[in-house]
PDB file of C-alpha atoms in Angstrom:
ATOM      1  CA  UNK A 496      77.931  99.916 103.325  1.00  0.00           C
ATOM      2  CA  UNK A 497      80.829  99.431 100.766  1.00  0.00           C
ATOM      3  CA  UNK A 498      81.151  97.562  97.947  1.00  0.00           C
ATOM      4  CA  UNK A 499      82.908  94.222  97.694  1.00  0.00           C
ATOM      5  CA  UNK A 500      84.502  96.331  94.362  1.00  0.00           C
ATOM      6  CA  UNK A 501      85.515  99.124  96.479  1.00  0.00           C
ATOM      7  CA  UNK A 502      86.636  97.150  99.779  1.00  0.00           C
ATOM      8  CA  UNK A 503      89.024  94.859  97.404  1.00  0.00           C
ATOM      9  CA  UNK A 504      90.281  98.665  95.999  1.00  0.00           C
ATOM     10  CA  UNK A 505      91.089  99.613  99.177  1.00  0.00           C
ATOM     11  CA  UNK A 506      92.542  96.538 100.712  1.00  0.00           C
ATOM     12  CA  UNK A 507      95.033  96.885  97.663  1.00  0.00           C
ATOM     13  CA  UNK A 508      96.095 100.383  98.493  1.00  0.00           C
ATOM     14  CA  UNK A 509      95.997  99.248 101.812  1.00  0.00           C
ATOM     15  CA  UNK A 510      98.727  96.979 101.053  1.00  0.00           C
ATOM     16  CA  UNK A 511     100.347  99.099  98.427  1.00  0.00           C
ATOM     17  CA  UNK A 512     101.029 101.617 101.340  1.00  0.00           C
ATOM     18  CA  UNK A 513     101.887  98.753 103.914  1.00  0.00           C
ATOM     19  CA  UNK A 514     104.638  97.854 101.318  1.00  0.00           C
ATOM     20  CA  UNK A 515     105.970 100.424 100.292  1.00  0.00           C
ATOM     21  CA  UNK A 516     107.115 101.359 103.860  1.00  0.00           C
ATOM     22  CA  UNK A 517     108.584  98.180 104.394  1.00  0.00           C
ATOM     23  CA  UNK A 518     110.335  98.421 101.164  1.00  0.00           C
ATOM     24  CA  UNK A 519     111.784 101.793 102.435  1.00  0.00           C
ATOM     25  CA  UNK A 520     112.511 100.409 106.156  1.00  0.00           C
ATOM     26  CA  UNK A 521     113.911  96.882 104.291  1.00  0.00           C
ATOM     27  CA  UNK A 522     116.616  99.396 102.323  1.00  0.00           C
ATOM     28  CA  UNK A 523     117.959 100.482 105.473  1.00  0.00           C
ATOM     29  CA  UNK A 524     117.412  97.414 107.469  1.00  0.00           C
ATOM     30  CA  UNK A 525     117.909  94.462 104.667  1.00  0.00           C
ATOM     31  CA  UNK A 526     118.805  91.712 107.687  1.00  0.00           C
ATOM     32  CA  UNK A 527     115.575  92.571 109.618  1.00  0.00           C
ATOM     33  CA  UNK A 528     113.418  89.356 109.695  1.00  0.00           C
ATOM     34  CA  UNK A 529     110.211  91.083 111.179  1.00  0.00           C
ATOM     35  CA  UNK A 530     110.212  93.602 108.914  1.00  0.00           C
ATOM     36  CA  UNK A 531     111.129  90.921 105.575  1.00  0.00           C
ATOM     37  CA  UNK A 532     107.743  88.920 107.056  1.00  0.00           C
ATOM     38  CA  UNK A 533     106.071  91.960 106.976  1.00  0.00           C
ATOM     39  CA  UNK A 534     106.247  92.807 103.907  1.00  0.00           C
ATOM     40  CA  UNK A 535     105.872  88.810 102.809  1.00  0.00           C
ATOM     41  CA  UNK A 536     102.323  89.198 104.490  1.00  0.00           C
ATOM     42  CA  UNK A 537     101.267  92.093 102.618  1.00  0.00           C
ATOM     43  CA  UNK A 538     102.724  90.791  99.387  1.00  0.00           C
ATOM     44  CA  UNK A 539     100.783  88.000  99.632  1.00  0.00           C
ATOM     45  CA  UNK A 540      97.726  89.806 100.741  1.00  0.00           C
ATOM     46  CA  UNK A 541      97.723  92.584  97.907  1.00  0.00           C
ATOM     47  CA  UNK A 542      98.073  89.753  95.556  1.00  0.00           C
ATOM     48  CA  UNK A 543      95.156  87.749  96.672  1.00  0.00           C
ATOM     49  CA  UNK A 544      92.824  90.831  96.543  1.00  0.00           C
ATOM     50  CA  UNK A 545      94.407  92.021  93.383  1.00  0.00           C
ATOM     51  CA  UNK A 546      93.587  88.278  91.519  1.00  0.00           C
ATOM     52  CA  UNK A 547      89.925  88.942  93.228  1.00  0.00           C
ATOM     53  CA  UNK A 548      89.501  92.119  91.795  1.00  0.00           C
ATOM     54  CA  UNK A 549      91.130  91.588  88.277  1.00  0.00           C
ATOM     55  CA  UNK A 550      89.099  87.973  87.990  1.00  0.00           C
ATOM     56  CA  UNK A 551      86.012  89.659  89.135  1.00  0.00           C
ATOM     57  CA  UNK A 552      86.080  93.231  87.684  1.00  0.00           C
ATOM     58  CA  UNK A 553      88.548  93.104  85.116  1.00  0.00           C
ATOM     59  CA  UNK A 554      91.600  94.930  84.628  1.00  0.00           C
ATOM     60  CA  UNK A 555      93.528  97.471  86.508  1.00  0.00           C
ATOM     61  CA  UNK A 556      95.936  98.201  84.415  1.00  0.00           C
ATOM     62  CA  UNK A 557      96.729  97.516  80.758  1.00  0.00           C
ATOM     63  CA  UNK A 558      99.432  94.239  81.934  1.00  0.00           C
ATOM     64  CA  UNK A 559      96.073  92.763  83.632  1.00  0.00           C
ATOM     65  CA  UNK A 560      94.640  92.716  79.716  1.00  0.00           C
ATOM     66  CA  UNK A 561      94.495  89.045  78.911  1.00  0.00           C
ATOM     67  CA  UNK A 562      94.403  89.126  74.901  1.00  0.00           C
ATOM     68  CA  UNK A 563      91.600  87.994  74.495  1.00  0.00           C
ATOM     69  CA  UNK A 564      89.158  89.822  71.806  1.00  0.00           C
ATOM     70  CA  UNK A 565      90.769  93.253  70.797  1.00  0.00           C
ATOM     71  CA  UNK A 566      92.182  95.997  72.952  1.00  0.00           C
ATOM     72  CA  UNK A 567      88.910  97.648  73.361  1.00  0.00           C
ATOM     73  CA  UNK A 568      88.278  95.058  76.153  1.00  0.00           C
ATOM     74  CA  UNK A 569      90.612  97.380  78.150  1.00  0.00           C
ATOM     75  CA  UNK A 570      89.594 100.587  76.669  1.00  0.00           C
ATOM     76  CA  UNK A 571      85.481 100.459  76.987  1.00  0.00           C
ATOM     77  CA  UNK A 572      85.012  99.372  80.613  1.00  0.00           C
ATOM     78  CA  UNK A 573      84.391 101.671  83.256  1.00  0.00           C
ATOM     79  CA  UNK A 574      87.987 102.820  84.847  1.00  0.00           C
ATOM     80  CA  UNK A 575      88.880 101.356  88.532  1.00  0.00           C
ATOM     81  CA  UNK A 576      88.267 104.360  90.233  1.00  0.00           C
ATOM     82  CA  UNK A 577      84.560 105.118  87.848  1.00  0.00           C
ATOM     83  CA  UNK A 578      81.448 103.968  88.978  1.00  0.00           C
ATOM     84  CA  UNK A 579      82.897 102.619  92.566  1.00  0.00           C
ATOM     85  CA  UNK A 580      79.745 101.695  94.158  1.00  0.00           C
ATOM     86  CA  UNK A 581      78.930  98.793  91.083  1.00  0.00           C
TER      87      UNK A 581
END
């Protein structure tokens, strides 16, 4: 059984992959309204699980770092991809 940490992980590269081929078939195709609510739907969905992961887990990357405390906040948890089955 996974993780709710690793499913939201995955459902954000999920997405990340699900966008960036729109993005590529949108740059060829920029009046294409299925593919534009395409990649709305996955927008929106990478950045629900990415708030659920970054409010749950922490950051993801150093913009995610709130400042609050020092930078070591960042620095001394375990790494997205360390310790995936927390």
């Amino acid at each position: 059984m996974m993780s709710k940490k690793t499913s939201l992980l995955n459902r954000i590269q999920i997405c990340d992959f699900a966008l960036k081929e729109a993005n590529l078939f949108l740059d060829t195709h920029p009046h294409n309204k299925e593919a534009l609510d395409y990649f709305l739907k996955h927008k929106a969905m990478r950045e629900q699980a990415y708030n659920e992961y970054v409010s749950t887990y922490g950051p993801l990357t150093p913009l995610d770092y709130s400042g609050n405390g020092d930078w070591s906040s960042w620095t001394n948890n375990p790494w997205p991809w360390e310790n995936m089955e927390d």
